[in-house]
Amino acid sequence: MINPQEITRHVCWNIPLLFKILVYVGGLGTIALAVWSVYQRVQIWKKGREEDRKDNLKERLIFAAKNVFFHTRILKDQYPGIMHLAIFWGFLVLLIGTILVAIEADVPFVHFYYGAFYLLVSLALDIAGLVLIIGICMALYRRLKEKPDRLQPEKAEDNLILYLLLAVAVTGFLTEAVRIAAQGFPKFELYSIVGFILAIPLNIVGINGTLAHRFFWFIHMVCSFAFIAYIGYSKLLHIVVTPASIVFRDRRSYGVVDPIPDMEEAESFGLTKIEELSWKQLMDLDACMRCGRCQEACPAHSTDKPLSPKNLIQDLKEHMNDRLAKGKDPEECTPYQKISDDVLWACTTCAACMEECPAYIEHIDKIVEMRRYLSLMEGRIPEELNQTFRNMENNYNPWGVGFANRADWAEGLDIPLLSENGSAEYLLWVGCAGAYDDRYKKVLKALVEILKAANIDFAILGTEEKCCGDWARRLGNEYLFWMMAVENVEVLNGYNVRKVITACPHGYHTLKNEYPQFGGNYQVIHHTQLIAQLLEEGKISLKKSLEGTFTYHDSCYLGRHNGIYDEPRKILQRLGLSLKEMEKNREKGFCCGAGGGRMWLEEKTGTRINYVRCDHALALNPQGIATACPFCLTMFDDGLKAKDKIEEIQLKDIAELVAEAIK
Ligand code: SF4
Ligand code: SF4
């Protein structure tokens, strides 16, 4: 029986001392270079604004570990997900194996690389190498053959990195194979399964000597060191930065933007200089590996607008390097030289990019920061916004209808004002659309019927309510938003409001996630959440079952921004409707085109986003389309009219359908 001590290999077998010295010098040198280059990037990020992202560190680390090791988000896109998983795990296992071998070779009195452990490690490393090669081949096939739009334009480094990694893996196997052949095919080396099999043909053609072994070993080392040295100077940087970006991700709802500190005293607004971004926002720029997932999901990009979230991040990165690494003068080098106004105004703040991004990069806050600059520093806003902002300033609603008429919709409905019934359990936040848009007034009336049927104790603010300010904030007019938010919070807190019902996802998002920045802390409930709860608890009963096939459109601010996907669907099913899903639904839902203030902007370039979304719905040939947002309803209404389908398709808010069923 073979002595376990003999089941091993001599690390650096057949390698002359001079080569070994070169390896140590080269290895330490390239590792030092990689560490130095990452350190340099950290110094650049530190030039950014302070921001605390250290809360709930344990949760952050667990979340990042799940994402990194199990590729939870990346695998949602199957082919590239499996491809990256293969490269990741292949690489990681080989890295661990290399470290073990280095410990065995270099740490005195440590000897563990023999016997069963040697066999196990040999097998694991060969399988890992094979998995790595499969992953690289999948990536090369995709880049060279499929050439998906989202990966364009490519850079030379994209393929170079893959070839370099392939060379490391292949020369590793060749070195192993020639060693096995040169050592006479020891039986236990069968555990080095790939090397063993490869050694057979090499042996037949005579590549089995010590010279060939040294040659492959040398190439293997050169490629490995080149790979390490390249980490800090290519998108390989994501190996280090992306996990960190996930750890320090924004844990709040997507698209929550921070207020401008000291609004009244501030002298500059928005992104005037790149270093005004926080350190995490700067880190984001290095975490991007140009995978293009964000671009593929972006409704603006897919309807031929000039915006690509991938290019936006890359342009900002290039600018960061110009300014903070090369030290170019901020007067002569601004982000707006690379990023045009049209790019920034094209965003609907739908968060599809953020939902897809494997590095958890935050696109929306950067876009809003730049819009703030255009809006408040430069006054460079699309012409039509002048009127919208004026309307909000003068009448506290974007339509510009007199503020004194805000409660007219409720006439004859016998709804108490909060000033009359200050102890009401709920405040019904009507929102501008509910108050002024004729179509959405009907939805509010339907909602009131439901609330009354369930004996909910509620009141409204009437003319004391102002626009929540969502549009102003997303459009970069933080000053206008700030005024409305502060005044609304003052009124709400004055009445000691605790629970708020709203039928507007934009109001929901703003009151729930952003008013706490101004001291307004409320339990905010969207009408679909409340209705689902009332049905569940039997507080409203359905008198009839509705018929027909409906599709439901996810509002971005309800779905992706706030995770409300199930309640609207549950309600539709309870109503007896047959629900058909559009191809892009739930987390992958496609924006209606109204968000981010786009509701108030002309859509002059490319295909209209709402037309595309209508096509998604019409492809199902439904009898009805259900929504839960006033602005989605408007966009569908316009789209269906343009497609001459408005008479054929029922377009309803969920509240209207429920009100019909309880009569
Ligand atoms: S938020 Fe939506 S529209 Fe804006 S860049 Fe991201 S995906 Fe595109
Ligand atoms: S921002 Fe995120 S999703 Fe977009 S290209 Fe970069 S890493 Fe990929």
XYZ file of C-alpha atoms and ligand atoms in Angstrom:
679
model
C 0.000 0.000 0.000
C 1.271 3.424 -0.957
C 2.418 5.692 1.863
C 0.030 8.723 2.076
C 3.097 10.972 2.328
C 3.991 9.862 -1.183
C 0.601 10.852 -2.559
C 1.605 14.412 -3.315
C 3.558 16.505 -5.724
C 6.576 18.600 -5.112
C 5.481 22.199 -5.486
C 7.678 23.867 -8.121
C 8.971 20.514 -9.297
C 11.410 20.961 -12.192
C 11.620 24.725 -11.669
C 15.155 26.144 -11.351
C 15.957 28.453 -8.454
C 16.263 31.509 -10.697
C 12.721 30.959 -12.007
C 11.463 30.523 -8.457
C 13.036 33.811 -7.430
C 11.482 35.476 -10.459
C 8.096 34.080 -9.448
C 8.356 35.487 -5.944
C 9.503 38.867 -7.186
C 6.879 38.927 -9.944
C 4.113 37.648 -7.674
C 4.780 40.069 -4.862
C 5.321 42.904 -7.334
C 2.041 42.406 -9.183
C 0.069 41.872 -5.977
C 1.573 45.095 -4.618
C 0.630 46.855 -7.863
C -2.960 45.580 -7.616
C -3.243 46.683 -3.978
C -1.716 50.057 -4.825
C -4.102 50.632 -7.724
C -7.130 49.794 -5.557
C -5.760 52.085 -2.844
C -5.534 54.860 -5.448
C -9.203 54.360 -6.320
C -10.140 54.510 -2.631
C -8.304 57.841 -2.378
C -10.398 59.124 -5.288
C -13.674 58.037 -3.650
C -12.616 59.723 -0.433
C -12.671 63.037 -2.263
C -16.453 62.623 -2.412
C -18.952 63.852 0.136
C -19.295 62.074 3.482
C -22.195 59.647 3.703
C -23.013 57.127 6.407
C -23.526 53.661 4.942
C -22.423 51.637 7.945
C -25.829 51.017 9.525
C -26.947 47.378 9.915
C -23.531 46.117 8.949
C -24.399 42.488 9.685
C -27.410 42.557 7.345
C -25.336 44.354 4.728
C -22.615 41.697 4.855
C -25.079 38.789 4.708
C -26.926 40.391 1.802
C -23.691 41.003 -0.100
C -22.434 37.471 0.602
C -25.657 35.990 -0.819
C -25.354 38.142 -3.911
C -21.678 37.466 -4.433
C -21.543 33.737 -3.703
C -24.963 32.697 -5.015
C -25.372 35.371 -7.702
C -28.966 35.916 -6.539
C -29.507 38.924 -8.766
C -27.201 37.987 -11.651
C -28.935 34.637 -12.178
C -32.231 36.349 -12.970
C -30.775 36.670 -16.453
C -30.068 33.019 -17.165
C -27.324 32.715 -19.783
C -25.065 35.520 -18.562
C -25.912 34.514 -14.987
C -24.735 30.916 -15.409
C -21.754 32.138 -17.430
C -20.621 34.508 -14.692
C -21.320 31.975 -11.949
C -19.040 29.475 -13.727
C -16.252 32.023 -14.099
C -16.677 33.241 -10.512
C -16.632 29.841 -8.809
C -13.985 28.417 -11.123
C -11.745 31.386 -10.407
C -12.446 31.419 -6.659
C -11.703 27.718 -6.130
C -8.487 28.005 -8.159
C -7.479 31.053 -6.128
C -8.068 29.188 -2.853
C -6.116 26.200 -4.219
C -3.223 28.441 -5.221
C -3.119 29.983 -1.756
C -3.053 26.495 -0.171
C -0.199 25.441 -2.440
C 1.702 28.638 -1.592
C 1.259 27.955 2.149
C 2.529 24.403 1.700
C 5.540 25.634 -0.249
C 6.486 28.693 1.776
C 5.390 28.334 5.387
C 8.027 26.469 7.399
C 6.946 23.326 9.285
C 3.538 23.320 7.622
C 2.875 20.181 5.616
C -0.630 19.149 4.707
C -0.571 18.758 0.934
C -0.496 14.984 0.698
C -2.653 11.877 0.958
C -6.444 12.205 0.835
C -6.275 15.994 1.139
C -3.999 16.189 -1.888
C -6.366 14.001 -3.905
C -9.400 16.041 -2.897
C -7.728 19.358 -3.711
C -6.428 17.991 -7.027
C -9.923 16.903 -8.047
C -11.529 20.173 -6.911
C -8.970 22.290 -8.756
C -9.325 20.354 -11.993
C -13.120 20.596 -11.887
C -12.839 24.313 -11.084
C -10.454 24.857 -13.993
C -12.852 23.097 -16.333
C -15.828 25.114 -15.055
C -13.800 28.300 -15.509
C -12.971 27.412 -19.122
C -16.640 26.617 -19.842
C -17.656 30.002 -18.396
C -15.021 31.846 -20.443
C -16.085 30.040 -23.638
C -19.717 31.010 -22.960
C -18.604 34.625 -22.536
C -16.513 34.577 -25.719
C -19.365 32.993 -27.676
C -21.670 35.740 -26.471
C -19.244 38.528 -27.270
C -17.918 37.237 -30.584
C -20.990 35.509 -31.995
C -24.165 36.869 -30.396
C -22.879 40.424 -29.881
C -25.875 41.599 -27.796
C -26.691 45.263 -28.150
C -26.299 45.875 -24.440
C -22.572 45.013 -24.571
C -21.867 47.555 -27.299
C -19.665 49.463 -27.737
C -17.018 47.010 -26.617
C -13.571 47.954 -25.429
C -10.386 46.069 -26.301
C -10.025 45.074 -22.639
C -13.321 43.121 -22.688
C -11.946 40.309 -24.820
C -8.374 40.723 -23.608
C -9.449 39.887 -20.055
C -11.226 36.746 -21.247
C -8.256 35.610 -23.351
C -5.892 36.274 -20.459
C -7.994 34.231 -18.054
C -8.364 31.477 -20.644
C -4.592 31.425 -21.094
C -4.118 31.115 -17.309
C -6.519 28.156 -17.132
C -5.260 26.349 -20.243
C -1.549 26.731 -19.441
C -2.315 25.554 -15.909
C -3.740 22.324 -17.317
C -0.886 21.954 -19.810
C 1.710 22.377 -17.052
C -0.071 19.765 -14.967
C -0.430 17.363 -17.902
C 3.232 17.527 -18.912
C 4.293 17.027 -15.282
C 2.081 13.927 -14.993
C 3.480 12.567 -18.262
C 7.067 13.369 -17.257
C 6.548 11.648 -13.883
C 5.282 8.493 -15.593
C 1.546 8.787 -14.978
C 1.363 8.043 -11.208
C -2.017 6.352 -10.621
C -3.113 8.707 -7.854
C -2.827 11.580 -10.339
C -6.053 10.269 -11.851
C -7.645 12.681 -9.356
C -6.115 15.464 -11.448
C -8.556 14.208 -13.995
C -8.267 16.881 -16.687
C -4.468 17.006 -16.526
C -4.266 13.207 -16.582
C -6.464 12.869 -19.674
C -4.648 15.731 -21.414
C -1.297 14.085 -20.636
C -2.149 11.037 -22.784
C -2.175 12.757 -26.230
C 0.684 15.051 -25.171
C 2.718 11.994 -24.265
C 1.886 10.374 -27.615
C 3.117 13.410 -29.565
C 6.193 13.641 -27.363
C 5.362 16.736 -25.313
C 6.327 15.150 -22.037
C 9.718 16.465 -21.036
C 11.009 18.838 -18.401
C 11.632 21.566 -20.972
C 8.008 21.574 -22.133
C 6.925 21.605 -18.489
C 9.066 24.673 -17.760
C 7.797 26.394 -20.896
C 4.097 25.984 -19.989
C 4.780 26.837 -16.361
C 6.527 30.043 -17.402
C 3.668 31.129 -19.705
C 1.180 30.248 -16.945
C 3.025 32.472 -14.492
C 3.386 35.396 -16.901
C -0.350 35.300 -17.751
C -1.320 35.015 -14.076
C 0.798 38.009 -13.122
C -0.468 40.043 -16.064
C -4.023 39.282 -14.899
C -3.298 40.420 -11.338
C -1.510 43.557 -12.526
C -4.447 44.424 -14.785
C -7.020 44.385 -11.954
C -6.674 48.029 -10.990
C -6.525 49.321 -14.552
C -9.450 47.601 -16.222
C -12.986 46.500 -15.498
C -11.425 43.660 -13.508
C -11.583 46.235 -10.741
C -15.153 45.047 -10.254
C -13.751 41.903 -8.585
C -12.949 44.098 -5.603
C -15.325 47.046 -5.932
C -18.627 45.373 -6.813
C -18.850 43.342 -3.575
C -18.061 46.543 -1.651
C -20.714 48.413 -3.620
C -23.283 45.771 -2.636
C -22.282 45.947 1.031
C -22.749 49.727 1.038
C -25.896 49.764 -1.133
C -28.717 52.155 -0.346
C -31.075 50.112 1.817
C -33.948 52.511 1.312
C -36.606 52.279 -1.357
C -35.216 52.848 -4.865
C -34.999 56.427 -5.930
C -35.258 58.064 -2.519
C -33.184 61.179 -2.946
C -31.543 63.124 -0.178
C -32.449 66.738 0.484
C -29.988 69.541 -0.164
C -28.414 70.289 3.216
C -29.130 73.787 4.563
C -31.510 74.507 1.724
C -32.015 78.126 2.746
C -28.296 78.855 3.089
C -27.005 76.722 0.202
C -25.085 78.550 -2.511
C -24.919 75.774 -5.031
C -27.496 73.152 -5.938
C -27.072 69.773 -7.534
C -23.941 68.407 -9.112
C -21.672 71.305 -9.959
C -18.474 69.314 -9.353
C -18.030 65.542 -9.366
C -16.638 65.569 -5.818
C -20.049 66.740 -4.629
C -21.199 63.165 -5.135
C -20.809 61.055 -2.015
C -17.954 58.540 -1.706
C -20.452 55.743 -2.396
C -21.730 57.455 -5.502
C -18.124 57.737 -6.721
C -17.471 54.107 -5.801
C -20.503 53.162 -7.922
C -18.706 54.461 -10.985
C -15.844 52.000 -10.455
C -18.210 49.132 -9.604
C -19.778 49.205 -13.070
C -18.505 46.379 -15.278
C -20.422 47.567 -18.369
C -22.686 44.513 -18.430
C -25.464 46.612 -19.992
C -28.314 45.046 -18.008
C -29.480 48.510 -16.981
C -29.469 49.694 -20.580
C -31.496 46.725 -21.775
C -34.160 47.327 -19.113
C -34.319 51.099 -19.589
C -37.597 52.218 -21.213
C -35.974 55.420 -22.423
C -33.153 53.588 -24.162
C -35.416 50.949 -25.639
C -37.593 53.639 -27.217
C -34.610 55.371 -28.838
C -34.081 58.210 -26.425
C -30.479 59.380 -26.007
C -30.295 57.974 -22.440
C -28.380 54.806 -21.638
C -27.865 54.305 -17.901
C -24.729 52.298 -18.689
C -23.218 55.101 -20.747
C -24.251 57.633 -18.129
C -22.288 55.779 -15.452
C -19.333 55.303 -17.792
C -19.327 58.976 -18.800
C -19.374 59.990 -15.155
C -16.510 57.588 -14.491
C -14.464 59.084 -17.303
C -15.169 62.524 -15.909
C -14.226 61.378 -12.388
C -10.886 60.164 -13.739
C -10.279 63.419 -15.596
C -11.067 65.522 -12.571
C -9.979 63.516 -9.565
C -7.215 61.300 -10.960
C -5.718 63.556 -13.635
C -6.591 66.749 -11.755
C -8.192 68.682 -14.612
C -9.540 72.137 -13.796
C -13.230 72.020 -12.697
C -13.907 75.195 -14.682
C -12.834 73.520 -17.901
C -13.919 70.001 -17.151
C -17.569 69.493 -16.147
C -19.817 66.407 -16.212
C -22.109 68.212 -18.635
C -19.516 68.170 -21.407
C -19.997 64.439 -21.695
C -23.627 64.169 -20.593
C -26.146 66.213 -22.544
C -29.290 67.749 -21.080
C -31.450 65.515 -23.302
C -29.927 62.435 -21.688
C -30.858 63.681 -18.234
C -34.405 64.771 -19.062
C -35.147 61.423 -20.745
C -35.192 59.492 -17.457
C -38.541 58.410 -16.015
C -36.901 57.454 -12.675
C -38.556 54.063 -13.130
C -35.670 52.238 -11.379
C -35.597 49.413 -13.924
C -31.849 50.040 -14.167
C -31.380 49.802 -10.409
C -33.470 46.644 -10.202
C -31.230 44.974 -12.782
C -27.807 46.232 -11.789
C -25.732 43.409 -10.264
C -23.507 45.989 -8.568
C -26.472 47.786 -6.950
C -25.395 51.033 -8.544
C -27.721 53.937 -7.834
C -28.549 55.709 -11.068
C -31.529 57.811 -10.053
C -29.879 59.918 -7.377
C -27.108 60.889 -9.794
C -29.615 61.870 -12.464
C -31.652 63.912 -9.984
C -28.473 65.624 -8.725
C -27.648 66.647 -12.285
C -31.223 67.762 -12.947
C -30.971 69.914 -9.812
C -27.956 71.607 -11.326
C -29.730 72.205 -14.646
C -32.892 73.352 -12.945
C -31.641 75.480 -10.067
C -28.171 76.634 -11.116
C -28.490 76.998 -14.861
C -32.230 77.347 -15.428
C -31.704 74.993 -18.362
C -35.047 73.228 -18.291
C -37.276 72.114 -21.152
C -39.538 74.980 -22.187
C -42.762 73.268 -21.104
C -41.512 72.880 -17.525
C -41.590 76.626 -16.924
C -45.371 76.512 -16.900
C -45.524 73.332 -14.785
C -43.269 74.837 -12.120
C -45.221 78.097 -12.195
C -48.455 76.155 -11.721
C -47.022 74.346 -8.742
C -45.703 77.554 -7.222
C -48.925 79.499 -7.651
C -51.613 76.868 -7.220
C -49.809 73.906 -5.634
C -50.679 71.568 -8.475
C -49.014 70.950 -11.841
C -52.186 71.633 -13.828
C -52.446 75.158 -12.485
C -56.121 74.935 -11.532
C -56.916 77.347 -8.702
C -55.859 75.976 -5.314
C -59.170 77.097 -3.850
C -60.845 74.431 -6.006
C -58.841 71.545 -4.596
C -61.783 70.101 -2.666
C -64.420 70.635 -5.373
C -64.271 66.982 -6.430
C -65.676 65.991 -3.024
C -68.764 68.184 -3.198
C -71.874 66.251 -2.267
C -69.897 63.220 -1.102
C -70.222 64.083 2.561
C -66.544 63.649 3.373
C -65.448 65.420 6.558
C -62.495 67.775 6.494
C -59.756 67.092 8.986
C -60.371 70.577 10.340
C -63.885 69.356 11.267
C -62.998 65.830 12.372
C -59.457 66.049 13.692
C -59.707 62.659 15.377
C -60.362 60.720 12.135
C -58.318 57.524 12.079
C -57.160 58.015 8.497
C -56.312 60.980 6.363
C -57.277 60.398 2.742
C -54.462 62.070 0.798
C -56.261 62.999 -2.410
C -53.283 64.060 -4.513
C -53.359 66.507 -7.410
C -54.785 64.002 -9.905
C -57.592 62.985 -7.564
C -58.460 66.623 -6.998
C -58.126 68.067 -10.503
C -58.005 65.376 -13.195
C -61.545 64.580 -14.347
C -60.725 60.946 -15.052
C -59.082 60.359 -11.686
C -61.794 62.186 -9.761
C -63.945 59.173 -10.669
C -61.380 56.881 -9.066
C -61.361 58.947 -5.887
C -65.141 58.793 -5.780
C -64.997 55.013 -6.186
C -62.456 54.821 -3.376
C -64.684 56.924 -1.133
C -67.562 54.491 -1.784
C -65.325 51.614 -0.695
C -64.121 53.419 2.433
C -67.692 54.224 3.392
C -68.841 50.665 2.731
C -66.123 49.474 5.115
C -67.018 52.123 7.728
C -63.525 53.571 7.656
C -63.154 56.678 9.778
C -61.452 59.102 7.410
C -61.217 62.760 6.506
C -59.529 64.918 3.889
C -57.495 68.094 4.138
C -59.466 69.915 1.448
C -57.728 73.114 0.399
C -55.105 72.613 3.102
C -53.555 69.839 1.005
C -50.855 70.820 -1.484
C -49.087 68.842 -4.181
C -46.769 66.351 -2.456
C -43.963 67.762 -4.599
C -42.886 64.495 -6.232
C -42.687 66.016 -9.719
C -40.683 68.998 -8.557
C -38.181 66.765 -6.758
C -37.675 64.294 -9.626
C -37.356 67.197 -12.063
C -34.581 68.706 -9.993
C -36.510 71.672 -8.588
C -35.636 70.785 -5.018
C -36.455 74.264 -3.819
C -40.063 73.925 -4.937
C -40.290 70.426 -3.501
C -38.799 71.588 -0.229
C -41.389 74.373 0.129
C -44.300 72.019 -0.482
C -42.921 69.225 1.678
C -42.269 71.540 4.616
C -45.726 73.123 4.381
C -47.509 69.764 4.017
C -45.631 68.251 6.938
C -46.493 71.257 9.065
C -50.196 70.795 8.314
C -50.126 67.013 8.802
C -48.196 67.244 12.047
C -50.495 70.043 13.183
C -53.400 67.584 12.965
C -51.296 64.834 14.516
C -51.939 62.649 11.468
C -50.719 59.067 11.916
C -52.305 57.051 9.100
C -52.558 58.183 5.500
C -54.417 56.483 2.645
C -53.520 57.520 -0.873
C -54.489 56.390 -4.360
C -51.350 57.872 -5.902
C -48.112 55.833 -5.887
C -46.087 59.034 -6.281
C -47.723 60.574 -3.233
C -47.323 57.238 -1.454
C -43.590 57.119 -2.185
C -43.001 60.740 -1.279
C -44.999 60.790 1.950
C -43.770 57.414 3.118
C -40.118 57.537 2.142
C -39.189 61.185 1.808
C -41.334 63.234 4.196
C -39.458 61.686 7.158
C -36.534 63.857 5.941
C -38.670 66.840 7.012
C -40.060 65.432 10.243
C -43.172 63.840 8.731
C -43.497 60.242 9.895
C -46.721 58.535 8.893
C -48.050 55.084 8.261
C -48.830 55.466 4.571
C -51.121 52.940 2.891
C -51.796 52.679 -0.796
C -55.440 52.141 -1.688
C -54.689 48.703 -3.164
C -53.115 47.622 0.125
C -56.104 48.841 2.104
C -58.677 47.296 -0.245
C -56.853 43.949 -0.201
C -56.865 44.072 3.592
C -60.571 45.001 3.753
C -61.445 42.094 1.462
C -59.279 39.734 3.483
C -60.916 40.794 6.747
C -64.395 40.649 5.233
C -64.995 44.343 5.913
C -66.307 44.805 2.400
C -68.258 42.133 0.632
C -68.495 41.622 -3.078
C -72.066 41.572 -4.335
C -71.151 40.317 -7.762
C -68.333 38.675 -9.599
C -66.799 40.550 -12.520
C -66.079 38.819 -15.777
C -63.389 39.164 -18.355
C -59.676 38.914 -18.920
C -57.640 41.775 -17.520
C -53.990 42.573 -17.443
C -52.454 44.606 -14.649
C -49.811 47.256 -15.238
C -47.334 47.733 -12.372
C -46.756 51.373 -11.545
C -42.998 51.815 -11.024
C -43.493 53.837 -7.847
C -45.805 51.199 -6.398
C -43.939 48.121 -7.624
C -40.205 48.513 -7.987
C -39.947 51.501 -5.667
C -42.093 50.070 -2.891
C -42.493 46.358 -3.528
C -46.308 46.374 -3.843
C -46.965 43.712 -6.466
C -49.297 41.181 -4.881
C -52.165 43.228 -3.471
C -53.486 44.588 -6.803
C -53.308 41.113 -8.340
C -55.039 39.489 -5.367
C -57.875 42.015 -5.642
C -58.373 41.359 -9.359
C -58.535 37.640 -8.710
C -60.989 38.109 -5.817
C -63.184 40.092 -8.185
C -63.432 37.014 -10.402
C -61.383 38.461 -13.238
C -58.994 36.314 -15.161
C -55.528 37.866 -14.924
C -53.068 37.678 -17.793
C -49.565 38.980 -17.227
C -47.705 41.097 -19.719
C -44.251 39.841 -20.597
C -42.665 42.608 -18.559
C -44.360 42.510 -15.175
C -43.644 42.907 -11.477
C -39.920 43.676 -10.901
C -39.368 43.699 -14.642
C -42.380 45.917 -15.329
C -42.078 48.514 -18.084
C -42.712 52.142 -17.185
C -45.758 53.932 -18.638
C -43.529 56.899 -19.434
C -44.931 59.391 -16.913
C -42.546 59.043 -13.969
C -39.677 61.337 -13.094
C -41.734 64.317 -14.207
C -41.918 62.990 -17.785
C -45.703 63.383 -17.415
C -45.128 67.102 -17.988
C -42.570 66.873 -20.768
C -43.031 66.448 -24.492
C -41.745 63.150 -25.846
C -40.185 64.296 -29.092
C -37.596 61.584 -29.735
C -38.121 57.936 -30.630
C -41.272 55.931 -29.973
C -43.571 57.079 -27.184
C -43.037 54.900 -24.115
C -46.776 54.680 -23.410
C -47.420 53.391 -26.943
C -44.912 50.608 -26.382
C -46.514 49.734 -23.054
C -49.970 49.725 -24.654
C -48.612 47.311 -27.264
C -47.416 45.009 -24.473
C -50.949 44.971 -23.064
C -52.742 44.713 -26.420
C -50.589 41.717 -27.374
C -52.583 39.757 -24.762
C -55.868 40.727 -26.373
C -57.410 41.527 -22.976
C -60.874 42.883 -22.285
C -59.469 45.281 -19.757
C -56.345 46.919 -18.389
C -56.160 47.648 -14.671
C -53.852 50.180 -13.066
C -53.415 51.677 -9.626
C -51.840 55.029 -10.454
C -53.406 58.189 -11.900
C -50.505 58.841 -14.228
C -50.314 55.290 -15.571
C -54.051 55.619 -16.223
C -53.504 58.836 -18.183
C -50.661 57.352 -20.214
C -52.728 54.273 -21.096
C -55.709 56.451 -21.905
C -53.595 58.479 -24.358
C -51.991 55.360 -25.802
C -55.255 53.492 -26.321
C -56.813 56.558 -27.928
C -53.870 56.870 -30.309
C -54.239 53.203 -31.194
C -57.979 53.544 -31.608
C -58.615 50.946 -28.906
C -60.145 53.066 -26.172
C -63.683 51.948 -27.011
C -62.768 48.256 -27.085
C -60.668 47.963 -23.948
C -61.889 48.772 -20.446
C -59.284 50.940 -18.748
C -59.897 50.934 -14.997
C -58.283 51.724 -11.725
C -58.547 48.856 -9.230
C -60.762 51.005 -6.983
C -63.300 51.450 -9.785
C -63.530 47.696 -10.326
C -64.000 47.049 -6.610
C -66.625 49.793 -6.287
C -68.522 48.173 -9.150
C -68.430 44.776 -7.458
C -69.662 45.934 -4.046
C -72.782 47.628 -5.401
S -34.611 55.097 -13.965
Fe -35.629 54.105 -15.725
S -35.595 55.647 -17.358
Fe -34.098 56.310 -15.805
S -32.155 55.466 -16.495
Fe -33.033 53.981 -15.089
S -34.156 52.559 -16.396
Fe -33.753 54.388 -17.642
S -24.618 50.234 -14.154
Fe -24.879 48.159 -13.375
S -26.252 47.163 -14.845
Fe -25.468 49.018 -15.817
S -23.693 48.361 -16.980
Fe -22.940 49.041 -14.994
S -22.895 47.187 -13.734
Fe -24.160 46.717 -15.517
